[in-house]
Structure formats: C-alpha cells, structure tokens
XYZ file of C-alpha atoms in Angstrom:
500
model
C -6.161 -29.975 -12.542
C -8.506 -27.318 -14.004
C -8.803 -23.935 -12.538
C -11.393 -23.444 -10.027
C -13.780 -20.613 -10.683
C -16.483 -18.567 -8.758
C -18.119 -20.278 -5.905
C -16.162 -23.418 -6.230
C -13.045 -21.311 -6.012
C -14.243 -19.542 -2.789
C -15.612 -22.614 -1.081
C -12.812 -25.054 -1.945
C -9.673 -23.089 -2.214
C -10.514 -20.159 0.120
C -12.243 -22.721 2.487
C -15.333 -20.542 2.483
C -13.740 -17.550 4.090
C -15.931 -14.872 5.594
C -13.539 -12.902 7.812
C -11.029 -11.310 5.523
C -7.908 -9.028 6.265
C -7.524 -6.296 3.425
C -4.567 -5.385 1.368
C -2.755 -2.483 3.134
C 0.311 -0.988 1.751
C 3.205 -1.622 4.125
C 0.782 -3.024 6.824
C -0.563 -6.477 5.870
C 3.013 -8.136 5.898
C 3.438 -11.691 6.803
C 3.893 -11.010 10.756
C 0.526 -9.054 10.917
C -1.142 -11.614 8.619
C -0.063 -14.520 11.004
C -1.148 -12.431 14.041
C -4.633 -11.742 12.347
C -4.950 -15.458 11.413
C -4.556 -16.368 15.186
C -7.431 -14.306 16.005
C -10.131 -15.157 13.662
C -9.041 -13.897 10.110
C -9.837 -16.715 7.490
C -8.230 -15.182 4.421
C -5.399 -12.421 4.012
C -4.069 -10.336 1.259
C -0.453 -9.100 0.740
C 0.190 -5.443 0.698
C -0.584 -3.925 -2.631
C 2.443 -4.691 -4.918
C 3.709 -2.540 -7.957
C 3.475 -4.817 -10.951
C 6.039 -3.114 -12.916
C 8.515 -3.002 -10.082
C 7.768 -6.606 -9.226
C 8.763 -7.632 -12.860
C 12.060 -5.855 -13.050
C 13.359 -6.019 -9.417
C 14.331 -9.368 -7.939
C 15.056 -7.935 -4.447
C 11.404 -6.432 -4.357
C 10.042 -9.853 -5.259
C 12.085 -11.549 -2.473
C 11.311 -8.868 0.304
C 7.582 -9.060 -0.479
C 6.635 -12.662 -1.398
C 9.659 -14.802 -1.898
C 11.027 -14.375 1.574
C 10.119 -17.709 2.966
C 7.567 -20.512 2.538
C 5.068 -20.219 5.424
C 2.383 -22.886 5.107
C 0.155 -21.242 7.854
C -0.149 -18.210 5.613
C -2.722 -19.646 3.461
C -5.058 -18.976 1.858
C -3.384 -16.035 0.425
C -4.309 -13.478 -2.375
C -1.598 -11.415 -3.877
C -2.614 -7.847 -4.917
C -1.039 -5.789 -7.786
C -1.630 -2.357 -8.952
C -1.104 -2.134 -12.852
C -2.360 -0.275 -15.765
C -0.849 -2.383 -18.562
C -2.235 -5.939 -19.480
C 1.081 -7.385 -20.411
C 2.930 -6.055 -17.279
C 0.152 -7.123 -15.034
C 0.273 -10.747 -16.322
C 4.167 -10.892 -16.220
C 4.036 -9.951 -12.464
C 1.103 -12.370 -11.847
C 3.032 -15.155 -13.623
C 5.984 -14.664 -11.142
C 3.707 -14.605 -8.231
C 0.996 -17.370 -8.949
C 3.144 -20.130 -7.337
C 3.175 -18.375 -4.051
C -0.505 -17.707 -3.514
C -4.145 -18.878 -4.227
C -5.291 -15.958 -6.435
C -4.066 -12.696 -8.049
C -6.079 -9.441 -7.190
C -6.206 -6.414 -9.416
C -6.397 -3.256 -7.304
C -9.065 -1.015 -8.805
C -9.769 0.652 -5.231
C -6.896 2.744 -4.177
C -8.062 6.490 -4.126
C -4.769 8.001 -2.948
C -2.976 10.775 -4.928
C -0.068 8.409 -5.557
C -2.473 6.167 -7.517
C -3.648 9.089 -9.545
C -0.265 10.111 -10.312
C 0.701 6.446 -11.266
C -2.498 5.970 -13.065
C -3.761 2.893 -11.301
C -6.258 1.877 -8.597
C -9.523 3.523 -8.455
C -8.425 5.938 -11.126
C -8.913 3.210 -13.822
C -12.658 2.734 -12.983
C -13.779 4.622 -16.052
C -11.441 2.824 -18.526
C -13.498 -0.325 -18.955
C -11.817 -1.257 -22.274
C -8.397 -1.538 -20.799
C -9.833 -3.282 -17.715
C -11.540 -5.794 -19.702
C -8.230 -6.595 -21.420
C -6.146 -6.831 -18.318
C -8.792 -9.141 -16.633
C -9.214 -11.297 -19.847
C -5.638 -11.800 -20.505
C -4.891 -12.696 -16.750
C -7.787 -15.170 -16.846
C -6.421 -16.886 -19.896
C -2.792 -17.070 -18.998
C -2.777 -17.700 -15.164
C -3.019 -20.971 -13.314
C -4.932 -19.335 -10.431
C -8.035 -17.266 -10.556
C -7.924 -13.409 -10.915
C -9.909 -11.168 -8.488
C -10.693 -7.520 -8.294
C -11.153 -4.959 -5.465
C -13.217 -1.920 -6.461
C -14.849 1.184 -5.252
C -18.275 2.254 -6.329
C -19.653 4.902 -8.372
C -22.134 7.503 -6.899
C -24.905 5.729 -9.127
C -25.821 2.216 -8.080
C -26.715 1.191 -11.615
C -23.468 2.096 -13.018
C -21.686 0.246 -10.112
C -23.753 -2.915 -11.076
C -22.760 -2.548 -14.601
C -19.063 -2.007 -13.819
C -19.209 -5.216 -11.583
C -21.005 -7.183 -14.293
C -18.324 -6.078 -16.902
C -15.500 -7.274 -14.705
C -17.289 -10.702 -14.086
C -17.711 -11.130 -17.832
C -14.137 -10.434 -18.499
C -13.081 -13.309 -15.952
C -13.057 -12.003 -12.562
C -13.696 -14.844 -10.201
C -14.315 -12.871 -6.945
C -15.241 -9.310 -6.479
C -14.454 -7.148 -3.313
C -16.722 -4.007 -3.195
C -15.655 -1.041 -0.972
C -18.795 0.807 -0.530
C -17.168 4.303 -1.038
C -16.408 6.371 -4.085
C -12.883 7.351 -4.817
C -13.534 10.894 -3.644
C -14.545 9.600 -0.167
C -11.175 9.372 1.692
C -9.356 10.742 4.780
C -11.638 13.177 6.696
C -14.180 13.107 3.741
C -14.588 9.192 4.100
C -18.244 9.183 5.403
C -20.154 6.153 5.627
C -19.808 3.286 3.083
C -22.881 2.366 1.184
C -23.970 -1.185 1.785
C -26.860 -0.658 -0.617
C -24.415 -0.416 -3.381
C -22.829 -3.659 -2.241
C -26.059 -5.434 -1.919
C -27.052 -4.453 -5.444
C -23.769 -5.797 -6.865
C -24.168 -9.094 -4.860
C -27.654 -9.549 -6.408
C -26.460 -8.819 -9.915
C -23.501 -11.075 -10.234
C -22.991 -14.931 -10.092
C -19.553 -14.811 -8.371
C -18.615 -14.449 -4.763
C -18.673 -10.912 -3.266
C -16.793 -9.479 -0.413
C -17.875 -6.165 1.368
C -15.555 -3.573 2.703
C -16.309 -0.508 4.810
C -18.027 0.334 8.166
C -16.511 -2.685 9.859
C -15.436 -1.807 13.537
C -16.557 -4.947 15.554
C -17.815 -8.262 15.145
C -21.403 -7.169 15.188
C -20.873 -4.929 12.329
C -19.371 -8.139 10.475
C -22.475 -10.195 11.194
C -24.877 -7.260 10.274
C -23.038 -6.714 6.985
C -23.365 -10.387 6.113
C -27.030 -10.484 6.932
C -27.848 -6.969 5.286
C -26.019 -7.505 2.105
C -26.001 -11.224 1.412
C -22.235 -11.146 0.569
C -20.127 -14.255 0.974
C -17.364 -12.409 3.215
C -16.506 -9.179 4.982
C -13.110 -7.422 4.556
C -11.515 -5.110 7.330
C -8.704 -2.876 6.986
C -8.579 -0.050 9.606
C -10.675 -1.989 12.065
C -8.273 -4.877 11.950
C -5.191 -2.460 12.503
C -6.585 -0.976 15.574
C -7.879 -4.447 16.896
C -6.585 -7.674 15.209
C -8.850 -9.585 17.359
C -11.956 -7.953 15.758
C -13.185 -11.279 14.105
C -12.929 -12.953 17.430
C -15.417 -10.553 19.010
C -12.823 -9.575 21.752
C -11.320 -6.216 22.736
C -8.122 -7.639 24.628
C -5.720 -5.265 26.284
C -3.427 -3.587 23.718
C -0.324 -4.953 25.382
C -1.402 -8.584 24.760
C -1.540 -8.304 20.993
C 1.483 -5.895 20.849
C 3.651 -8.422 22.783
C 2.197 -11.384 20.444
C 2.851 -9.201 17.452
C 6.473 -8.354 18.493
C 7.108 -12.169 19.110
C 6.027 -12.973 15.647
C 8.346 -10.189 14.072
C 11.343 -11.694 15.823
C 10.482 -14.882 14.042
C 9.464 -13.353 10.775
C 11.280 -9.915 10.546
C 10.065 -7.033 8.606
C 11.092 -3.316 8.258
C 11.023 -1.403 11.483
C 8.752 1.090 9.950
C 6.005 -1.422 9.677
C 6.331 -2.367 13.197
C 6.456 1.132 14.402
C 3.282 1.993 12.335
C 1.423 -1.060 13.789
C 2.124 -0.189 17.340
C 1.030 3.506 16.704
C -2.454 2.241 15.651
C -2.413 -0.449 18.522
C -1.676 2.055 21.063
C -3.459 5.142 19.416
C -5.817 5.938 22.132
C -3.188 5.341 24.934
C -0.640 7.582 23.134
C -3.143 10.407 23.370
C -2.606 10.270 27.317
C 1.120 9.632 27.114
C 2.423 11.978 24.689
C 6.228 11.702 25.697
C 6.061 7.950 24.946
C 4.510 8.854 21.722
C 7.700 10.839 20.759
C 9.854 7.961 22.161
C 8.151 5.401 20.062
C 8.565 7.611 16.812
C 12.401 8.075 17.587
C 13.552 4.596 18.653
C 15.622 2.847 16.264
C 15.555 -1.046 17.141
C 13.039 -3.532 17.441
C 14.062 -4.079 21.292
C 13.704 -0.339 21.733
C 10.070 -0.417 20.334
C 9.293 -3.311 22.608
C 10.783 -1.357 25.620
C 8.308 1.764 24.868
C 5.389 -0.774 24.515
C 6.275 -2.415 27.828
C 6.548 1.025 29.503
C 2.954 1.780 28.043
C 1.768 -1.491 29.506
C 3.247 -0.580 33.013
C 1.591 2.820 33.121
C -1.683 1.512 31.939
C -1.731 -1.314 34.474
C -0.743 1.204 37.274
C -3.463 3.678 36.406
C -6.284 1.228 35.652
C -7.390 0.711 39.261
C -9.644 -2.067 40.587
C -12.512 -0.983 38.388
C -10.500 -1.051 35.241
C -9.095 -4.460 36.144
C -12.641 -5.741 36.725
C -13.805 -4.351 33.549
C -10.751 -5.915 31.652
C -11.680 -9.167 32.968
C -15.212 -8.586 31.665
C -13.952 -7.807 28.210
C -11.792 -10.918 28.158
C -14.442 -13.150 29.328
C -17.724 -11.879 27.781
C -16.576 -10.508 24.249
C -16.463 -7.088 22.744
C -19.862 -5.751 23.372
C -20.680 -7.078 26.816
C -17.308 -6.274 27.885
C -17.478 -2.675 26.692
C -20.884 -2.449 28.368
C -19.205 -3.334 31.616
C -16.608 -0.721 31.154
C -19.109 1.971 30.673
C -20.998 0.846 33.752
C -17.814 1.024 35.610
C -16.943 4.452 34.556
C -20.471 5.621 35.069
C -20.490 4.320 38.577
C -17.282 6.073 39.316
C -18.245 9.461 37.955
C -21.852 9.311 38.730
C -22.631 10.187 35.067
C -24.553 8.642 32.179
C -22.830 6.449 29.854
C -21.901 8.706 26.816
C -20.763 6.216 24.241
C -17.197 7.020 24.470
C -14.624 4.284 25.421
C -12.788 5.770 28.423
C -10.271 2.878 28.973
C -7.855 3.735 26.326
C -5.625 0.579 27.107
C -8.089 -1.894 25.336
C -8.154 -2.516 21.648
C -10.956 -0.396 20.192
C -12.269 1.397 17.031
C -10.767 4.459 15.915
C -13.453 6.974 14.749
C -12.009 9.015 11.998
C -12.840 12.802 12.474
C -14.760 14.715 10.003
C -13.553 17.787 8.008
C -12.759 20.779 9.997
C -15.136 23.796 9.911
C -13.664 27.025 8.986
C -14.750 30.372 7.478
C -16.971 30.749 4.628
C -13.689 31.126 2.375
C -12.361 27.855 3.777
C -15.596 25.939 3.635
C -15.913 22.933 1.689
C -13.606 19.880 0.917
C -9.875 20.458 0.988
C -7.363 17.789 0.014
C -4.164 17.333 1.849
C -2.192 18.537 -1.084
C -4.522 21.690 -1.441
C -3.773 22.494 2.169
C -0.046 22.005 1.909
C 0.044 24.169 -1.204
C -1.993 26.980 0.634
C 0.464 26.783 3.426
C 3.459 27.267 1.228
C 3.397 30.985 1.385
C 3.110 31.201 5.053
C 5.259 30.204 8.134
C 3.294 26.929 8.696
C 5.299 24.057 6.979
C 5.169 20.447 7.380
C 8.052 18.832 9.572
C 9.466 17.448 6.398
C 9.609 20.787 4.693
C 11.066 22.285 7.835
C 13.901 19.820 7.739
C 14.541 20.684 4.266
C 14.601 24.317 4.888
C 17.051 23.875 7.852
C 19.376 22.076 5.302
C 19.010 24.858 2.834
C 17.779 28.147 4.328
C 17.267 29.643 0.845
C 14.806 26.891 -0.423
C 11.280 28.085 -0.947
C 7.973 26.123 -1.168
C 5.919 28.741 -2.833
C 4.786 27.150 -6.143
C 4.675 30.494 -7.905
C 8.485 30.914 -7.401
C 9.342 27.543 -8.667
C 11.039 27.567 -12.014
C 8.952 26.039 -14.911
C 10.808 23.555 -17.077
C 9.846 22.562 -20.570
C 9.441 18.836 -21.082
C 11.665 16.387 -22.852
C 9.986 15.402 -26.117
C 10.661 11.716 -25.491
C 10.364 10.979 -21.704
C 8.663 13.805 -20.211
C 11.583 14.885 -17.863
C 12.751 18.477 -17.798
C 14.699 19.019 -21.068
C 17.950 20.989 -21.305
C 17.434 24.709 -22.067
C 20.373 24.525 -24.629
C 19.836 20.941 -25.873
C 19.952 20.993 -29.836
C 17.471 18.029 -29.912
C 15.188 19.549 -27.134
C 15.635 16.529 -24.994
C 16.752 15.719 -21.529
C 20.331 14.572 -20.999
C 19.639 10.957 -20.994
C 17.572 10.844 -24.163
C 20.225 13.328 -25.595
C 23.019 11.233 -25.022
C 21.291 8.184 -26.720
C 20.413 10.074 -29.765
C 23.610 11.914 -30.118
C 25.584 8.720 -29.735
C 23.254 7.014 -32.498
C 23.775 9.751 -34.957
C 27.427 10.592 -34.029
C 26.359 14.182 -33.371
C 27.287 16.942 -30.922
C 25.164 18.629 -28.205
C 27.063 21.539 -26.772
C 24.406 22.123 -24.354
C 24.854 18.924 -22.599
C 28.505 18.770 -23.241
C 28.161 15.808 -25.634
C 30.765 15.817 -28.536
C 30.585 12.484 -30.201
C 31.042 14.045 -33.652
C 33.978 16.332 -32.620
C 35.813 13.575 -30.812
C 35.310 11.156 -33.832
C 36.842 13.849 -36.263
C 39.678 14.513 -34.053
C 40.436 10.739 -33.805
C 40.411 10.468 -37.608
C 42.609 13.483 -38.108
C 45.154 12.127 -35.716
C 45.322 8.806 -37.478
C 45.945 10.551 -40.822
C 48.829 12.563 -39.125
C 50.515 9.285 -38.214
C 51.832 7.703 -41.631
C 53.505 4.848 -40.126
C 50.407 3.885 -38.181
C 48.695 0.785 -39.715
C 45.525 -0.956 -38.493
C 46.435 -4.236 -36.867
C 45.437 -7.095 -39.196
C 44.516 -10.489 -37.769
C 47.056 -13.353 -38.574
C 45.865 -16.221 -40.601
C 45.914 -19.547 -38.951
C 49.374 -21.323 -39.217
C 51.070 -18.111 -40.364
C 53.742 -16.203 -38.400
C 53.086 -12.791 -36.949
C 50.452 -13.957 -34.636
C 50.256 -12.555 -31.181
C 51.933 -15.761 -29.674
C 54.720 -15.697 -32.066
C 55.539 -12.112 -31.863
C 55.640 -12.395 -27.909
C 57.843 -15.617 -28.345
C 60.198 -13.782 -30.660
C 60.382 -10.866 -28.123
C 61.069 -13.086 -25.198
C 63.863 -14.869 -27.265
C-alpha cells in the first residue's frame, strides 16, 4: 500500500484529528495519553525521544515505545530530536512499526537542546534539515512531520515552512513563539505567523500556543484556518480541556492513578502530573505539597491526593458544591461563570476574573519576568541567574545538597579550574599526556602504536620490552608449535601419556 501524504494522511490515518496532545518530555507517557484520549484528545504524540539513544539502547526503546501493544493509543506520532540524517532515519526505522508518523523536533527552546544541538537551535541550518527530511521521506514507510517555532519575521517563517514542505514534510505543527520566548519570557504566541504559514503551504497545519480552554481551541481554528490545535501546558492542568469541562481535580487525579496501575510508568512522571493537576490547591495546603514531593510509592502519592480531596470537599461549602455541579453540567465557561457569581455573592464583591475555587481543573497563568532595579532590568535566563548567585549565600537546593556532602565545594565559576580539551573527543585532556589526549583516547592510541604515556600510567612499550627480554633470558623456553594432524605430540596424546 502506498504511503499516504498530506491531507489524505491527515484525514484517513489521523482520522481528521483536530484536538491534539503535544509531545512533552517525561509527561506525555502512555498513561497520560490514554487519560487525555478519554476526555476529547483525538491524536497524541510520544514524549520527545533522543534519536541517538534510541538507536543504541534497547532498554530505552523498550521503556519508551516497545513496552506493550495498546490499540486504543492510536493514532500516535513518535517525536525524535536529532541533528544527523542517518541517525534520525535509523531511529525512525526502529519506531515506524509502532506509530502512524515520525515527527522531527525543531521546536524545543531549552538550554539542553542548545547544548545537544537539536530542536529550535537547528532552525537556521536549512541545508541540514532538508537532508534529514528528504532522507526520512524516502526511507520510511510512514510519513514524516515537523514541529517548529517561528522566526520574528513572518516572511522568513513562511519560507522556512515551505522549505520543509518541499523536502517531504507531510504535516507541520507551528508553535507561534520564537525560540527566545520561554519560561517567564514566553508572552503570547503569534497566531498571525501560524495563519500566514497555513495559507502558504499545501499540507495540514496544527497550531500550538495560547490554548487554555475549549473556546481558545475553537477561536484558533476559526482565526488561523488550521486543521488542528495542539495543547501542552493547558492539557497538563486540565486533561478535559478538549471536552470543554473543568471537573474537580480529584476526579481526573483518581482516574489517572487507576490508569497508571494498569500501565505503569516512572514515579517521577506521576508526581509531576499531580503537581500540575493540584497546582492551585497546593498553594493553599503547603504541607501536603511537601508530602507529595517526598513520598516514594504510588500508593503514597494516591494517599496524598486523597487527603487533598478530603480537605477540598470539607472546605468547599454549599456554594462551592453548587458551583461544582454547575461546572460539571454546563461546561467550562458557564460553570466558571457560576463560580464567579457564587464567590461574588459570598463576598459582596465584583467578579475579578480570578478563579477562587482552587479544587477545579483550571489554567495556569505563567507569571511574567520579575521587575528589579535598573542593574537587574531586562531578560535573565535561569542559567544566568544561577551563575549570578554562585558568589552569594543563595544556592539552589541541589547545590546546597552537594555542599553538605562536600563543605569545601565552591560554585564560583571564577574559581573553577580550566582544563584544556582533548584533541579528539573534547573531554579534558591529561596535563602530562604525551599525546595531548584524555585518558580514553590516549589508551587507544598508545595500544595501537605500542607506546608509553607516563602521564596516564600507560606502559605498553615498556611491558612489551620486558616480556621480550624475559623470553630471551630463558634458553630452554620455546614457542609451542601446533601438532600436525595424525602426528604424536598433540594435546590429547600428551595428556594421555601423562595419565598413563
């Protein structure tokens, strides 16, 4: 059967999916995908997988994709990060039988993506991206798709999308933010960029960004003309977003934990999901936040969630219960309106737009950058802030733990020793290495050339010379010669004579 492409692929294989759950590292695992599908999601992506690790590590493949066959987890797109065409295709070939398409991550803006040279940090390397997409399009039995971030300029973003389409991309997801827009500097996503891309390409387009409720989904579809809308953070705080509901948090928390018992995943994933589901409630019950962070078993996590449920139900009161029923019955927007009316009636105040009932699934509004003095004004990355704090007493919890283990440890970058790099692999080289290499590379070279490196304690030449000198000093010692077939003196005959 020929490989489906473009709109035929979207309508037949992806079943015309309009409600899409984004690929999220350690957060869009099987259990979460199944929960999202029960509540309106029509297409899910796997978490971003590292192509090189996927190729070399069988356990990584098993844990992330080969764990079990789950027919209800379709349609499914597997996303890889990669920067090498051959490696990307090798990983995709290993995954293609378990999914409906392979996605290349060109949207991750995080520092780890910059260090690994993948994600949004490849968006200026158009020749490389063309080769990656073209090779995957030729070799794979399933379509290749891409998820990108925009450039500040709309026309450059359009040309970027057209280049990917021409190379063989069959579906494009456009996150309407630049790679600099992340964390507290996220700001609003530009639907104008997404609309321009949609008009300029002849393949399906998904929009990503500014999605907090079902009304946002409908408005985005209407304003941009895209085929589908992808949600990441909105989905994590309310998996029922695509249903237009804001149920009580404990309903979805309990349902998710039941799925995890059937389809286990690392405890860190479960804890992270509950932190997001219970985000607003944990601002009220700080002690339970600490307990959720410390608990070591799935049942322990479930117990903390149950305690949060009991406290919310006890504190909700009659008005809260009435409003909760309204949210369930009338959907997200009308239900939240009822909540606002109830809180205003109780307090005699005007509705403020805030969501006072912390125990329902609701959006998380990311705070903007902190305002400081003139010297501290402007954008600061997390890494820059950490480096700034290194010389002070303010350290992250992780660094404080390291300092407890080693009181003499310092995090001041100016005091860290500077190491020259190995000529071959880039690791720190040995200061006294005769080849100017790290120990691993030095060992390979010294072994190959039968040479010595006193700096690394590698004495291949010296040991060989000593071995030869010892043999010369033993006149009766002869090299064993293999016995010819049928002649005496073979191992069996010698042993037979000895035993006789």
